[in-house]
PDB file of C-alpha atoms and ligand atoms in Angstrom:
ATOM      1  CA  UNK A   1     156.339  70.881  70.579  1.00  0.00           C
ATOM      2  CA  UNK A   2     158.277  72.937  72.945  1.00  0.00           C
ATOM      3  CA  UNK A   3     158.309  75.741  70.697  1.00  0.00           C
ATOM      4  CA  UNK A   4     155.214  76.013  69.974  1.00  0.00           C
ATOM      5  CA  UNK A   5     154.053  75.799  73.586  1.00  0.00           C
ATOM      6  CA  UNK A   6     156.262  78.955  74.022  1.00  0.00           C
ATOM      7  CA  UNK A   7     154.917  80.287  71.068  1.00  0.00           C
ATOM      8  CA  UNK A   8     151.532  80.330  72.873  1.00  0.00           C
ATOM      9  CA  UNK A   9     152.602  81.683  75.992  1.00  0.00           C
ATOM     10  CA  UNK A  10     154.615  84.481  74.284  1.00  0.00           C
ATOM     11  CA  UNK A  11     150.729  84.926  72.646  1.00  0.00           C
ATOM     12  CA  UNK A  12     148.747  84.552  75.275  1.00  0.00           C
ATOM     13  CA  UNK A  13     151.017  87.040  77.688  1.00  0.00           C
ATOM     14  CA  UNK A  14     151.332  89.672  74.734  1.00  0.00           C
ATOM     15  CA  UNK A  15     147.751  90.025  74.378  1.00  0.00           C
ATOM     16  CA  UNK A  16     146.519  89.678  78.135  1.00  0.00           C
ATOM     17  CA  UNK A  17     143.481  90.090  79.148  1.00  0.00           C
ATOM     18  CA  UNK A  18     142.123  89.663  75.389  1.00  0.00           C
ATOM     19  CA  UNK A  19     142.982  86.157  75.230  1.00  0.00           C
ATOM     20  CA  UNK A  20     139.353  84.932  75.155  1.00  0.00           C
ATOM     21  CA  UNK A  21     139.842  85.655  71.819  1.00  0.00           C
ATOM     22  CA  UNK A  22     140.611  82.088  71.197  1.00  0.00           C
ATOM     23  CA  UNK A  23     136.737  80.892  71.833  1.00  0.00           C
ATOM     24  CA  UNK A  24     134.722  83.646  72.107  1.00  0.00           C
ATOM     25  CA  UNK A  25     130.950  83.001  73.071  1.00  0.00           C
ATOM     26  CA  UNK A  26     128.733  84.380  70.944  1.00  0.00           C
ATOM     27  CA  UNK A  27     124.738  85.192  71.191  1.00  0.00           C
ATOM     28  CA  UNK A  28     122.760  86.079  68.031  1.00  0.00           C
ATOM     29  CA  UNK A  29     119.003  85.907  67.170  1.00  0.00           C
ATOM     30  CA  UNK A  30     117.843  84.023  64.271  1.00  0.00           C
ATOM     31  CA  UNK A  31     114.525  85.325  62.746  1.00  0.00           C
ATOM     32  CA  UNK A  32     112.832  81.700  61.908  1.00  0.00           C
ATOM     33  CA  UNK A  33     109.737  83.096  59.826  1.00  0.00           C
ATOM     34  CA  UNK A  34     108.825  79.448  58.624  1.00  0.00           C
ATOM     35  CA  UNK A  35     107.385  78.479  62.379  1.00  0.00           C
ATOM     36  CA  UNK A  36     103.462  78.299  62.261  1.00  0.00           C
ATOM     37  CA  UNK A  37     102.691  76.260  65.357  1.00  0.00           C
ATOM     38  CA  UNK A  38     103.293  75.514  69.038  1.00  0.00           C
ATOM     39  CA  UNK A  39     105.678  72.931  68.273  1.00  0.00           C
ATOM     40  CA  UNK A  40     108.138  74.635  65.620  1.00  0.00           C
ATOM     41  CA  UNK A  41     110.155  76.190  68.170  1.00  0.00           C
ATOM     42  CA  UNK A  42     111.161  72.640  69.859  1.00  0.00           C
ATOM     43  CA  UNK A  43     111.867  70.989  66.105  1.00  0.00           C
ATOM     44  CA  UNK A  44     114.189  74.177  65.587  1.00  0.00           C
ATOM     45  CA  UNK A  45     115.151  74.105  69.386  1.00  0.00           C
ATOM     46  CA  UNK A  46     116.353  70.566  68.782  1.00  0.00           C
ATOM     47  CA  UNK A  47     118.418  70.895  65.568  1.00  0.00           C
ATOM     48  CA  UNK A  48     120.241  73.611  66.825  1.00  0.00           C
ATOM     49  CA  UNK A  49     121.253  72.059  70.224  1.00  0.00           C
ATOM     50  CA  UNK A  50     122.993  69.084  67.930  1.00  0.00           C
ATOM     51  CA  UNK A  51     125.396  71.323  66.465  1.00  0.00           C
ATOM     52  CA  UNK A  52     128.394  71.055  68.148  1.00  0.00           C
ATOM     53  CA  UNK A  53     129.776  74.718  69.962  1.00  0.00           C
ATOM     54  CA  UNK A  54     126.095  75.327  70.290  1.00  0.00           C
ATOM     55  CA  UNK A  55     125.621  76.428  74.063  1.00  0.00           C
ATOM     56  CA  UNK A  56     121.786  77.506  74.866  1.00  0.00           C
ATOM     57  CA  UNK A  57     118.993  78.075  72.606  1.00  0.00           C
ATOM     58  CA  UNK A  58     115.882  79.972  73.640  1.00  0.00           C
ATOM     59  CA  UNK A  59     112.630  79.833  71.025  1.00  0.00           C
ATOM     60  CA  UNK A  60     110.285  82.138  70.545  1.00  0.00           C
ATOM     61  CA  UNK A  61     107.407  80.909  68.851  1.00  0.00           C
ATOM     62  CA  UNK A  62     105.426  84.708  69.068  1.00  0.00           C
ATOM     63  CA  UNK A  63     108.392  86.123  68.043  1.00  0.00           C
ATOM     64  CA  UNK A  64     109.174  83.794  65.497  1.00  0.00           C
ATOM     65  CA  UNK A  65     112.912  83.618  66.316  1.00  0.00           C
ATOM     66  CA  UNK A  66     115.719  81.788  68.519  1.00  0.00           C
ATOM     67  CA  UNK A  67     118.595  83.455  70.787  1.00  0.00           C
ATOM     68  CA  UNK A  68     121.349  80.966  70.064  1.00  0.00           C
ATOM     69  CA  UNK A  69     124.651  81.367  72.251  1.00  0.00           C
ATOM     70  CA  UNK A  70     127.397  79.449  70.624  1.00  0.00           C
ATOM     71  CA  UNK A  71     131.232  78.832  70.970  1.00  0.00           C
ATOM     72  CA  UNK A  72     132.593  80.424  68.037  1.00  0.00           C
ATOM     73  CA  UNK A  73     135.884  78.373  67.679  1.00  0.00           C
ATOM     74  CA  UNK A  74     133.541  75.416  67.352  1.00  0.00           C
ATOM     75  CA  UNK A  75     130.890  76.759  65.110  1.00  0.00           C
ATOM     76  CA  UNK A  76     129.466  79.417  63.137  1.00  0.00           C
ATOM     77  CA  UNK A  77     126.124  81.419  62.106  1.00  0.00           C
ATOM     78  CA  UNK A  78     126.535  79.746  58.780  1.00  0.00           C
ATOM     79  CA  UNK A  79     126.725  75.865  60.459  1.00  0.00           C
ATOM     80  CA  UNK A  80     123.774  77.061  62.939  1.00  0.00           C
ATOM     81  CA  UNK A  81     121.494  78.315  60.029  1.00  0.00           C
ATOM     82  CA  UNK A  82     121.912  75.033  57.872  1.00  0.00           C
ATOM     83  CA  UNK A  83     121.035  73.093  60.756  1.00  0.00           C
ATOM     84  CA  UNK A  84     117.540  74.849  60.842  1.00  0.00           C
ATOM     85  CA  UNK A  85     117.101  75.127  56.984  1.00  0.00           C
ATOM     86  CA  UNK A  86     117.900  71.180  57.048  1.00  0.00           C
ATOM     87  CA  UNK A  87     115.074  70.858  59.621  1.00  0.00           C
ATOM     88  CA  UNK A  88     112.968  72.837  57.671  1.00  0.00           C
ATOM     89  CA  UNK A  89     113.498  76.464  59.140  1.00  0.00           C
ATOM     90  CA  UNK A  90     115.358  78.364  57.079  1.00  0.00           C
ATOM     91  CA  UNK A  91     116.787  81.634  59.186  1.00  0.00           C
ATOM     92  CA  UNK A  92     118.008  84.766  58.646  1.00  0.00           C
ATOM     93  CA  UNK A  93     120.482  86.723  61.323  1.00  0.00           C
ATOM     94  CA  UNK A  94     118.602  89.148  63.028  1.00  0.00           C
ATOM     95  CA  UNK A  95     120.909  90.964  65.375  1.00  0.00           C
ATOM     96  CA  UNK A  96     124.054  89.857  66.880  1.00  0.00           C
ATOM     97  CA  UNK A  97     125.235  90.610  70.393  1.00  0.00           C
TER      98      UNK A  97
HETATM   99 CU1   CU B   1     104.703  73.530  63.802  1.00  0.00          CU
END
């Protein structure tokens, strides 16, 4: 136990100021072409705000797409995107920040 806490201070001090690495926070935009009313954004809204690491989601329902910032050491684009295709949204990356 002892080692490995020094293991991850040795870590942490070698790489600095980069050591956000661990849990970076991520934003992408999900183009969510299989919204066709008012309340499609707040059904896709919902399912992605129960995966876990997910931090904010903003809808667009003109736009067709969601802004999703997530913790990437908790989740991924892949778990976000199956939560929409199992609520019935499949989604496609659009652009990643
Ligand atoms: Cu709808």
């Amino acid at each position: 136990m002892l080692k490995v806490t020094r293991t991850l201070a040795l870590f942490v001090a070698a790489f600095g100021m980069s050591s956000t690495a661990f849990a970076a926070i991520q934003t992408t935009t999900l183009e969510v072409p299989g919204m066709t009313c008012s309340s499609c954004p707040i059904t896709v809204k919902k399912a992605l705000m129960k995966v876990d690491g997910v931090q904010q989601v903003k809808t667009s329902f003109e736009k067709r797409e969601a802004v999703v910032t997530f913790d990437d050491s908790k989740t991924s684009i892949e778990k976000i995107s199956m939560a929409t295709a199992n609520a019935g949204y499949p989604a496609t990356v659009k652009a990643a920040e």
